GROMACS .gro file of C-alpha atoms in nm:
model
  409
    1UNK     CA    1  -2.465   5.122  -4.365
    2UNK     CA    2  -2.185   4.868  -4.475
    3UNK     CA    3  -2.008   4.677  -4.201
    4UNK     CA    4  -1.636   4.633  -4.160
    5UNK     CA    5  -1.551   4.292  -4.058
    6UNK     CA    6  -1.209   4.220  -3.914
    7UNK     CA    7  -1.059   3.873  -3.828
    8UNK     CA    8  -0.952   3.797  -3.469
    9UNK     CA    9  -0.581   3.817  -3.581
   10UNK     CA   10  -0.639   4.150  -3.740
   11UNK     CA   11  -0.794   4.305  -3.405
   12UNK     CA   12  -0.506   4.151  -3.206
   13UNK     CA   13  -0.255   4.317  -3.435
   14UNK     CA   14  -0.435   4.644  -3.435
   15UNK     CA   15  -0.429   4.646  -3.052
   16UNK     CA   16  -0.064   4.543  -3.038
   17UNK     CA   17   0.013   4.839  -3.261
   18UNK     CA   18  -0.165   5.079  -3.032
   19UNK     CA   19   0.024   4.954  -2.739
   20UNK     CA   20   0.347   4.979  -2.935
   21UNK     CA   21   0.291   5.337  -3.012
   22UNK     CA   22   0.229   5.442  -2.651
   23UNK     CA   23   0.559   5.580  -2.529
   24UNK     CA   24   0.471   5.528  -2.160
   25UNK     CA   25   0.405   5.144  -2.216
   26UNK     CA   26   0.726   5.103  -2.422
   27UNK     CA   27   0.940   5.184  -2.114
   28UNK     CA   28   0.750   5.132  -1.801
   29UNK     CA   29   0.849   5.036  -1.436
   30UNK     CA   30   0.603   4.819  -1.239
   31UNK     CA   31   0.631   4.705  -0.880
   32UNK     CA   32   0.461   4.386  -0.773
   33UNK     CA   33   0.492   4.042  -0.612
   34UNK     CA   34   0.618   3.744  -0.805
   35UNK     CA   35   0.392   3.429  -0.835
   36UNK     CA   36   0.367   3.129  -1.065
   37UNK     CA   37   0.735   3.149  -1.127
   38UNK     CA   38   0.858   2.908  -1.401
   39UNK     CA   39   1.174   2.869  -1.588
   40UNK     CA   40   1.123   2.708  -1.921
   41UNK     CA   41   1.363   2.452  -2.083
   42UNK     CA   42   1.460   2.736  -2.335
   43UNK     CA   43   1.590   2.930  -2.036
   44UNK     CA   44   1.318   3.192  -2.055
   45UNK     CA   45   1.146   3.291  -1.735
   46UNK     CA   46   0.759   3.327  -1.700
   47UNK     CA   47   0.586   3.457  -1.408
   48UNK     CA   48   0.296   3.665  -1.297
   49UNK     CA   49   0.338   4.004  -1.122
   50UNK     CA   50   0.056   4.072  -0.873
   51UNK     CA   51  -0.063   4.339  -0.615
   52UNK     CA   52  -0.357   4.335  -0.391
   53UNK     CA   53  -0.598   4.374  -0.675
   54UNK     CA   54  -0.477   4.258  -1.012
   55UNK     CA   55  -0.230   4.059  -1.194
   56UNK     CA   56  -0.026   4.093  -1.523
   57UNK     CA   57   0.169   3.824  -1.696
   58UNK     CA   58   0.544   3.888  -1.766
   59UNK     CA   59   0.821   3.713  -1.968
   60UNK     CA   60   1.198   3.749  -1.899
   61UNK     CA   61   1.388   3.620  -2.208
   62UNK     CA   62   1.725   3.445  -2.158
   63UNK     CA   63   1.926   3.718  -2.330
   64UNK     CA   64   1.793   3.980  -2.081
   65UNK     CA   65   1.901   3.787  -1.771
   66UNK     CA   66   2.283   3.856  -1.805
   67UNK     CA   67   2.283   4.137  -1.560
   68UNK     CA   68   2.075   3.971  -1.292
   69UNK     CA   69   2.235   3.908  -0.955
   70UNK     CA   70   1.958   3.711  -0.808
   71UNK     CA   71   1.701   3.450  -0.905
   72UNK     CA   72   1.341   3.560  -0.852
   73UNK     CA   73   1.104   3.322  -0.676
   74UNK     CA   74   0.733   3.322  -0.561
   75UNK     CA   75   0.654   3.580  -0.298
   76UNK     CA   76   0.936   3.812  -0.382
   77UNK     CA   77   0.861   4.173  -0.436
   78UNK     CA   78   1.035   4.323  -0.733
   79UNK     CA   79   1.062   4.614  -0.959
   80UNK     CA   80   1.055   4.535  -1.346
   81UNK     CA   81   1.130   4.748  -1.638
   82UNK     CA   82   1.011   4.676  -1.972
   83UNK     CA   83   0.754   4.722  -2.246
   84UNK     CA   84   0.384   4.625  -2.261
   85UNK     CA   85   0.262   4.450  -2.562
   86UNK     CA   86   0.012   4.209  -2.675
   87UNK     CA   87   0.075   3.830  -2.732
   88UNK     CA   88  -0.147   3.788  -3.023
   89UNK     CA   89  -0.183   3.406  -2.999
   90UNK     CA   90  -0.348   3.420  -2.658
   91UNK     CA   91  -0.509   3.755  -2.708
   92UNK     CA   92  -0.340   3.863  -2.369
   93UNK     CA   93  -0.105   4.151  -2.301
   94UNK     CA   94   0.197   4.110  -2.096
   95UNK     CA   95   0.517   4.275  -1.990
   96UNK     CA   96   0.825   4.200  -2.178
   97UNK     CA   97   1.086   4.245  -1.907
   98UNK     CA   98   1.431   4.405  -1.990
   99UNK     CA   99   1.534   4.449  -1.634
  100UNK     CA  100   1.440   4.327  -1.278
  101UNK     CA  101   1.541   4.422  -0.931
  102UNK     CA  102   1.453   4.357  -0.579
  103UNK     CA  103   1.205   4.584  -0.415
  104UNK     CA  104   1.324   4.552  -0.052
  105UNK     CA  105   1.101   4.247   0.040
  106UNK     CA  106   1.366   4.006  -0.062
  107UNK     CA  107   1.494   4.014   0.282
  108UNK     CA  108   1.164   3.916   0.415
  109UNK     CA  109   1.139   3.638   0.180
  110UNK     CA  110   1.494   3.509   0.296
  111UNK     CA  111   1.386   3.526   0.652
  112UNK     CA  112   1.069   3.327   0.569
  113UNK     CA  113   1.290   3.055   0.387
  114UNK     CA  114   1.530   3.036   0.680
  115UNK     CA  115   1.257   2.997   0.936
  116UNK     CA  116   1.076   2.748   0.722
  117UNK     CA  117   1.395   2.530   0.694
  118UNK     CA  118   1.470   2.555   1.063
  119UNK     CA  119   1.132   2.458   1.176
  120UNK     CA  120   1.113   2.186   0.919
  121UNK     CA  121   1.448   2.041   1.062
  122UNK     CA  122   1.291   2.042   1.399
  123UNK     CA  123   1.001   1.829   1.289
  124UNK     CA  124   0.718   2.093   1.310
  125UNK     CA  125   0.581   2.015   0.971
  126UNK     CA  126   0.599   1.627   0.994
  127UNK     CA  127   0.274   1.449   0.884
  128UNK     CA  128   0.294   1.206   1.167
  129UNK     CA  129   0.224   1.493   1.408
  130UNK     CA  130  -0.098   1.611   1.228
  131UNK     CA  131  -0.425   1.574   1.424
  132UNK     CA  132  -0.734   1.464   1.237
  133UNK     CA  133  -1.002   1.730   1.196
  134UNK     CA  134  -1.326   1.621   1.376
  135UNK     CA  135  -1.583   1.507   1.124
  136UNK     CA  136  -1.881   1.623   1.341
  137UNK     CA  137  -1.773   1.915   1.544
  138UNK     CA  138  -2.011   2.085   1.788
  139UNK     CA  139  -1.827   2.412   1.832
  140UNK     CA  140  -1.545   2.573   1.609
  141UNK     CA  141  -1.334   2.869   1.706
  142UNK     CA  142  -1.239   3.131   1.425
  143UNK     CA  143  -0.914   3.334   1.495
  144UNK     CA  144  -0.921   3.631   1.248
  145UNK     CA  145  -1.002   4.006   1.207
  146UNK     CA  146  -1.366   4.060   1.315
  147UNK     CA  147  -1.409   4.323   1.029
  148UNK     CA  148  -1.253   4.138   0.733
  149UNK     CA  149  -1.441   3.942   0.458
  150UNK     CA  150  -1.275   3.616   0.586
  151UNK     CA  151  -1.495   3.604   0.907
  152UNK     CA  152  -1.815   3.687   0.714
  153UNK     CA  153  -1.737   3.411   0.466
  154UNK     CA  154  -1.671   3.154   0.726
  155UNK     CA  155  -1.975   3.233   0.930
  156UNK     CA  156  -2.201   3.228   0.614
  157UNK     CA  157  -2.061   2.892   0.491
  158UNK     CA  158  -2.079   2.735   0.836
  159UNK     CA  159  -2.447   2.838   0.878
  160UNK     CA  160  -2.539   2.722   0.539
  161UNK     CA  161  -2.363   2.385   0.561
  162UNK     CA  162  -2.447   2.300   0.920
  163UNK     CA  163  -2.659   2.541   1.124
  164UNK     CA  164  -2.626   2.331   1.433
  165UNK     CA  165  -2.245   2.423   1.469
  166UNK     CA  166  -2.174   2.686   1.721
  167UNK     CA  167  -1.906   2.956   1.623
  168UNK     CA  168  -1.677   3.133   1.852
  169UNK     CA  169  -1.502   3.430   1.701
  170UNK     CA  170  -1.189   3.539   1.865
  171UNK     CA  171  -1.093   3.872   1.710
  172UNK     CA  172  -0.722   3.946   1.649
  173UNK     CA  173  -0.515   4.199   1.431
  174UNK     CA  174  -0.401   3.990   1.130
  175UNK     CA  175  -0.127   4.223   1.009
  176UNK     CA  176   0.121   4.463   1.188
  177UNK     CA  177   0.367   4.434   1.469
  178UNK     CA  178   0.111   4.355   1.726
  179UNK     CA  179  -0.071   4.068   1.540
  180UNK     CA  180   0.161   3.776   1.607
  181UNK     CA  181   0.124   3.830   1.978
  182UNK     CA  182  -0.248   3.846   1.968
  183UNK     CA  183  -0.280   3.542   1.736
  184UNK     CA  184  -0.053   3.344   1.989
  185UNK     CA  185  -0.255   3.466   2.274
  186UNK     CA  186  -0.593   3.356   2.102
  187UNK     CA  187  -0.470   3.010   2.033
  188UNK     CA  188  -0.342   2.959   2.400
  189UNK     CA  189  -0.670   3.091   2.524
  190UNK     CA  190  -0.894   2.852   2.299
  191UNK     CA  191  -0.684   2.556   2.425
  192UNK     CA  192  -0.793   2.632   2.787
  193UNK     CA  193  -1.146   2.557   2.680
  194UNK     CA  194  -1.311   2.209   2.659
  195UNK     CA  195  -1.599   2.315   2.432
  196UNK     CA  196  -1.402   2.377   2.106
  197UNK     CA  197  -1.348   2.103   1.845
  198UNK     CA  198  -1.163   2.273   1.563
  199UNK     CA  199  -0.975   2.607   1.513
  200UNK     CA  200  -0.974   2.806   1.203
  201UNK     CA  201  -0.682   3.052   1.179
  202UNK     CA  202  -0.713   3.282   0.879
  203UNK     CA  203  -0.743   3.594   0.693
  204UNK     CA  204  -0.792   3.741   0.340
  205UNK     CA  205  -0.522   3.759   0.074
  206UNK     CA  206  -0.253   4.027   0.071
  207UNK     CA  207   0.117   4.086  -0.013
  208UNK     CA  208   0.391   3.912   0.181
  209UNK     CA  209   0.427   4.207   0.417
  210UNK     CA  210   0.056   4.196   0.501
  211UNK     CA  211   0.068   3.812   0.557
  212UNK     CA  212   0.387   3.823   0.756
  213UNK     CA  213   0.233   3.788   1.095
  214UNK     CA  214   0.161   3.430   0.999
  215UNK     CA  215   0.516   3.361   0.926
  216UNK     CA  216   0.636   3.458   1.270
  217UNK     CA  217   0.790   3.184   1.498
  218UNK     CA  218   0.554   3.257   1.792
  219UNK     CA  219   0.250   3.187   1.587
  220UNK     CA  220   0.405   2.868   1.445
  221UNK     CA  221   0.496   2.724   1.795
  222UNK     CA  222   0.147   2.823   1.930
  223UNK     CA  223   0.000   2.624   1.660
  224UNK     CA  224   0.244   2.346   1.721
  225UNK     CA  225   0.150   2.319   2.088
  226UNK     CA  226  -0.232   2.345   2.030
  227UNK     CA  227  -0.402   2.023   2.134
  228UNK     CA  228  -0.707   2.129   1.926
  229UNK     CA  229  -0.656   2.073   1.553
  230UNK     CA  230  -0.589   2.388   1.359
  231UNK     CA  231  -0.694   2.468   0.997
  232UNK     CA  232  -0.482   2.731   0.847
  233UNK     CA  233  -0.657   2.967   0.586
  234UNK     CA  234  -0.438   3.242   0.510
  235UNK     CA  235  -0.460   3.445   0.190
  236UNK     CA  236  -0.544   3.291  -0.142
  237UNK     CA  237  -0.471   2.959  -0.302
  238UNK     CA  238  -0.126   3.074  -0.425
  239UNK     CA  239  -0.014   3.219  -0.082
  240UNK     CA  240   0.171   3.001   0.156
  241UNK     CA  241   0.282   3.092   0.508
  242UNK     CA  242   0.459   2.913   0.794
  243UNK     CA  243   0.127   2.867   0.960
  244UNK     CA  244   0.014   2.654   0.655
  245UNK     CA  245   0.294   2.412   0.702
  246UNK     CA  246   0.269   2.376   1.087
  247UNK     CA  247  -0.116   2.353   1.097
  248UNK     CA  248  -0.293   2.013   1.096
  249UNK     CA  249  -0.465   2.117   0.769
  250UNK     CA  250  -0.415   2.388   0.502
  251UNK     CA  251  -0.707   2.552   0.336
  252UNK     CA  252  -0.650   2.753   0.016
  253UNK     CA  253  -0.907   3.019   0.136
  254UNK     CA  254  -1.105   3.100   0.431
  255UNK     CA  255  -1.425   2.965   0.268
  256UNK     CA  256  -1.257   2.642   0.180
  257UNK     CA  257  -1.158   2.626   0.562
  258UNK     CA  258  -1.516   2.650   0.656
  259UNK     CA  259  -1.622   2.376   0.418
  260UNK     CA  260  -1.338   2.151   0.553
  261UNK     CA  261  -1.430   2.233   0.917
  262UNK     CA  262  -1.817   2.125   0.914
  263UNK     CA  263  -1.998   1.861   0.723
  264UNK     CA  264  -2.277   1.946   0.477
  265UNK     CA  265  -2.600   1.876   0.699
  266UNK     CA  266  -2.805   1.827   0.371
  267UNK     CA  267  -2.567   1.554   0.267
  268UNK     CA  268  -2.572   1.408   0.595
  269UNK     CA  269  -2.935   1.396   0.604
  270UNK     CA  270  -2.960   1.250   0.242
  271UNK     CA  271  -2.702   0.982   0.355
  272UNK     CA  272  -2.915   0.901   0.655
  273UNK     CA  273  -3.227   0.866   0.436
  274UNK     CA  274  -3.028   0.645   0.195
  275UNK     CA  275  -2.886   0.438   0.480
  276UNK     CA  276  -3.247   0.412   0.635
  277UNK     CA  277  -3.395   0.301   0.297
  278UNK     CA  278  -3.109   0.043   0.259
  279UNK     CA  279  -3.177  -0.068   0.618
  280UNK     CA  280  -3.538  -0.130   0.559
  281UNK     CA  281  -3.499  -0.292   0.234
  282UNK     CA  282  -3.228  -0.528   0.391
  283UNK     CA  283  -3.465  -0.615   0.660
  284UNK     CA  284  -3.748  -0.668   0.428
  285UNK     CA  285  -3.532  -0.913   0.213
  286UNK     CA  286  -3.415  -1.101   0.517
  287UNK     CA  287  -3.756  -1.143   0.644
  288UNK     CA  288  -3.868  -1.263   0.308
  289UNK     CA  289  -3.590  -1.518   0.304
  290UNK     CA  290  -3.670  -1.629   0.667
  291UNK     CA  291  -4.025  -1.662   0.571
  292UNK     CA  292  -3.939  -1.873   0.275
  293UNK     CA  293  -3.716  -2.091   0.468
  294UNK     CA  294  -3.973  -2.143   0.737
  295UNK     CA  295  -4.253  -2.230   0.465
  296UNK     CA  296  -4.002  -2.476   0.327
  297UNK     CA  297  -3.938  -2.644   0.656
  298UNK     CA  298  -4.321  -2.657   0.732
  299UNK     CA  299  -4.376  -2.834   0.398
  300UNK     CA  300  -4.071  -3.073   0.433
  301UNK     CA  301  -4.127  -3.451   0.460
  302UNK     CA  302  -3.947  -3.462   0.818
  303UNK     CA  303  -4.183  -3.224   0.973
  304UNK     CA  304  -4.510  -3.359   0.809
  305UNK     CA  305  -4.445  -3.730   0.869
  306UNK     CA  306  -4.185  -3.767   1.172
  307UNK     CA  307  -4.312  -4.110   1.245
  308UNK     CA  308  -4.222  -4.244   0.906
  309UNK     CA  309  -3.870  -4.110   0.960
  310UNK     CA  310  -3.844  -4.284   1.286
  311UNK     CA  311  -3.957  -4.609   1.127
  312UNK     CA  312  -3.707  -4.577   0.869
  313UNK     CA  313  -3.445  -4.519   1.133
  314UNK     CA  314  -3.555  -4.824   1.319
  315UNK     CA  315  -3.540  -5.037   0.996
  316UNK     CA  316  -3.201  -4.907   0.934
  317UNK     CA  317  -3.095  -5.004   1.282
  318UNK     CA  318  -3.220  -5.360   1.251
  319UNK     CA  319  -3.050  -5.400   0.910
  320UNK     CA  320  -2.735  -5.273   1.094
  321UNK     CA  321  -2.780  -5.535   1.380
  322UNK     CA  322  -2.829  -5.823   1.131
  323UNK     CA  323  -2.530  -5.723   0.931
  324UNK     CA  324  -2.328  -5.703   1.262
  325UNK     CA  325  -2.443  -6.050   1.381
  326UNK     CA  326  -2.364  -6.201   1.047
  327UNK     CA  327  -2.014  -6.046   1.044
  328UNK     CA  328  -1.958  -6.155   1.404
  329UNK     CA  329  -2.052  -6.507   1.336
  330UNK     CA  330  -1.841  -6.512   1.019
  331UNK     CA  331  -1.535  -6.383   1.215
  332UNK     CA  332  -1.598  -6.647   1.491
  333UNK     CA  333  -1.611  -6.933   1.239
  334UNK     CA  334  -1.293  -6.818   1.085
  335UNK     CA  335  -1.121  -6.799   1.420
  336UNK     CA  336  -1.239  -7.147   1.512
  337UNK     CA  337  -1.101  -7.287   1.189
  338UNK     CA  338  -0.767  -7.120   1.251
  339UNK     CA  339  -0.773  -7.269   1.601
  340UNK     CA  340  -0.828  -7.616   1.474
  341UNK     CA  341  -0.552  -7.596   1.219
  342UNK     CA  342  -0.318  -7.491   1.501
  343UNK     CA  343  -0.437  -7.774   1.722
  344UNK     CA  344  -0.380  -8.031   1.462
  345UNK     CA  345  -0.019  -7.876   1.393
  346UNK     CA  346   0.055  -7.875   1.750
  347UNK     CA  347  -0.055  -8.226   1.804
  348UNK     CA  348   0.157  -8.348   1.513
  349UNK     CA  349   0.461  -8.202   1.688
  350UNK     CA  350   0.352  -8.339   2.037
  351UNK     CA  351   0.602  -8.605   2.203
  352UNK     CA  352   0.296  -8.796   2.320
  353UNK     CA  353   0.190  -8.856   1.978
  354UNK     CA  354   0.528  -8.992   1.882
  355UNK     CA  355   0.516  -9.219   2.184
  356UNK     CA  356   0.175  -9.344   2.077
  357UNK     CA  357   0.316  -9.475   1.754
  358UNK     CA  358   0.537  -9.730   1.946
  359UNK     CA  359   0.840  -9.514   2.024
  360UNK     CA  360   0.998  -9.456   2.370
  361UNK     CA  361   1.210  -9.204   2.544
  362UNK     CA  362   1.527  -9.307   2.732
  363UNK     CA  363   1.657  -9.108   3.037
  364UNK     CA  364   1.969  -9.182   3.235
  365UNK     CA  365   1.973  -9.183   3.600
  366UNK     CA  366   2.010  -9.008   3.833
  367UNK     CA  367   2.039  -8.700   3.612
  368UNK     CA  368   1.721  -8.776   3.400
  369UNK     CA  369   1.899  -8.668   3.091
  370UNK     CA  370   1.764  -8.775   2.762
  371UNK     CA  371   1.984  -9.041   2.590
  372UNK     CA  372   2.011  -8.962   2.228
  373UNK     CA  373   2.280  -9.219   2.136
  374UNK     CA  374   2.378  -9.575   2.247
  375UNK     CA  375   2.741  -9.433   2.281
  376UNK     CA  376   2.601  -9.214   2.580
  377UNK     CA  377   2.540  -9.549   2.769
  378UNK     CA  378   2.772  -9.784   2.940
  379UNK     CA  379   2.693 -10.130   3.069
  380UNK     CA  380   2.555 -10.109   3.426
  381UNK     CA  381   2.390  -9.778   3.390
  382UNK     CA  382   2.055  -9.734   3.536
  383UNK     CA  383   1.791  -9.601   3.277
  384UNK     CA  384   1.431  -9.530   3.260
  385UNK     CA  385   1.232  -9.610   2.950
  386UNK     CA  386   0.909  -9.377   2.915
  387UNK     CA  387   0.617  -9.513   2.706
  388UNK     CA  388   0.289  -9.349   2.631
  389UNK     CA  389   0.121  -9.521   2.921
  390UNK     CA  390   0.395  -9.557   3.181
  391UNK     CA  391   0.768  -9.611   3.257
  392UNK     CA  392   1.016  -9.908   3.302
  393UNK     CA  393   1.331  -9.880   3.510
  394UNK     CA  394   1.606 -10.090   3.353
  395UNK     CA  395   1.985 -10.160   3.396
  396UNK     CA  396   2.206 -10.162   3.084
  397UNK     CA  397   2.367 -10.518   3.036
  398UNK     CA  398   2.532 -10.480   2.685
  399UNK     CA  399   2.588 -10.204   2.417
  400UNK     CA  400   2.571 -10.313   2.059
  401UNK     CA  401   2.665 -10.062   1.783
  402UNK     CA  402   2.486 -10.036   1.453
  403UNK     CA  403   2.148  -9.926   1.320
  404UNK     CA  404   1.844 -10.099   1.467
  405UNK     CA  405   1.580 -10.251   1.234
  406UNK     CA  406   1.211 -10.329   1.281
  407UNK     CA  407   1.242 -10.679   1.158
  408UNK     CA  408   1.547 -10.757   1.369
  409UNK     CA  409   1.500 -11.049   1.606
   0.00000   0.00000   0.00000
């Protein structure tokens, strides 16, 4: 039997033709929640429309936005009217939106944004107030629905990662008008206990209405006043609630919260084994180094022949003493030589030396003032003539002017 082979493009075009010939899909109304909202630089709007089970991509071209009286945003429930077709390049069908309007949840989303801005202004979201999550908790508390998949996932992951951690499940409603009060009471109750290290607050995914209990102010303030660190795990990764912003840590899913709350025991054991190996190896290397150092010291010249070292030190001491004596004697000789030169110089300047060469010193009585000139004397003055070996007391008889000579009579 012959085979008919199509290209990928032919298949996509065929499917697009089938969708285009379906009258229902060419003018269809769809209700859902907006997520992954993006405005392209071209002005076209791309977003995903989702409900509790599935998602479908949507595109709203710029020319179809003229009648819009609002800007869609993530979390908003809307009604869209358009045609379903296949985008051949990606092989994915999507809704080409012709008209969009709010589906009544817009008021809730506006309330969400208003509360978010008010609590942010009060500082409830500030990072400086976030408490660290204990790395090795002994017991954690889980606030969630006792019948939902979230609690089963959390227990399963905690038991797998770290079986030694105890779990306290505090059952509450996670949607409906009574849920906020129950969540607040659960948080306050857990904070009265001293055996809880971490709180996980969460539930599975849902629409904005179903997650609204975690957007209530009473829940936000209960998380804020909790002295025990709180991990918020509400909905899926794309879902954000007020509880996420106030909590000390946000987890994208309840399963991720369990992974964040407790360590992986196997990893800890592997880490401890690795550290133990490194410690033993380090101690072994240190002992080898110490043993090598000890063997080197034992074979060293100092320890093998200490008396020789002492003899060398004594010899060096004798040499130093000899050098000291030589230096001292040399210094003493130099000092003596300098003293002799000073004594000769002083002797040359001594008056007694001058007197010894035949000179005399004349003083006038009774003042004993030295006479420097004949003009200072008068006939009849009593004078004393000082010689090197004595004195003569004389009286001046006559004064003669002029220079005295040695050969004068």
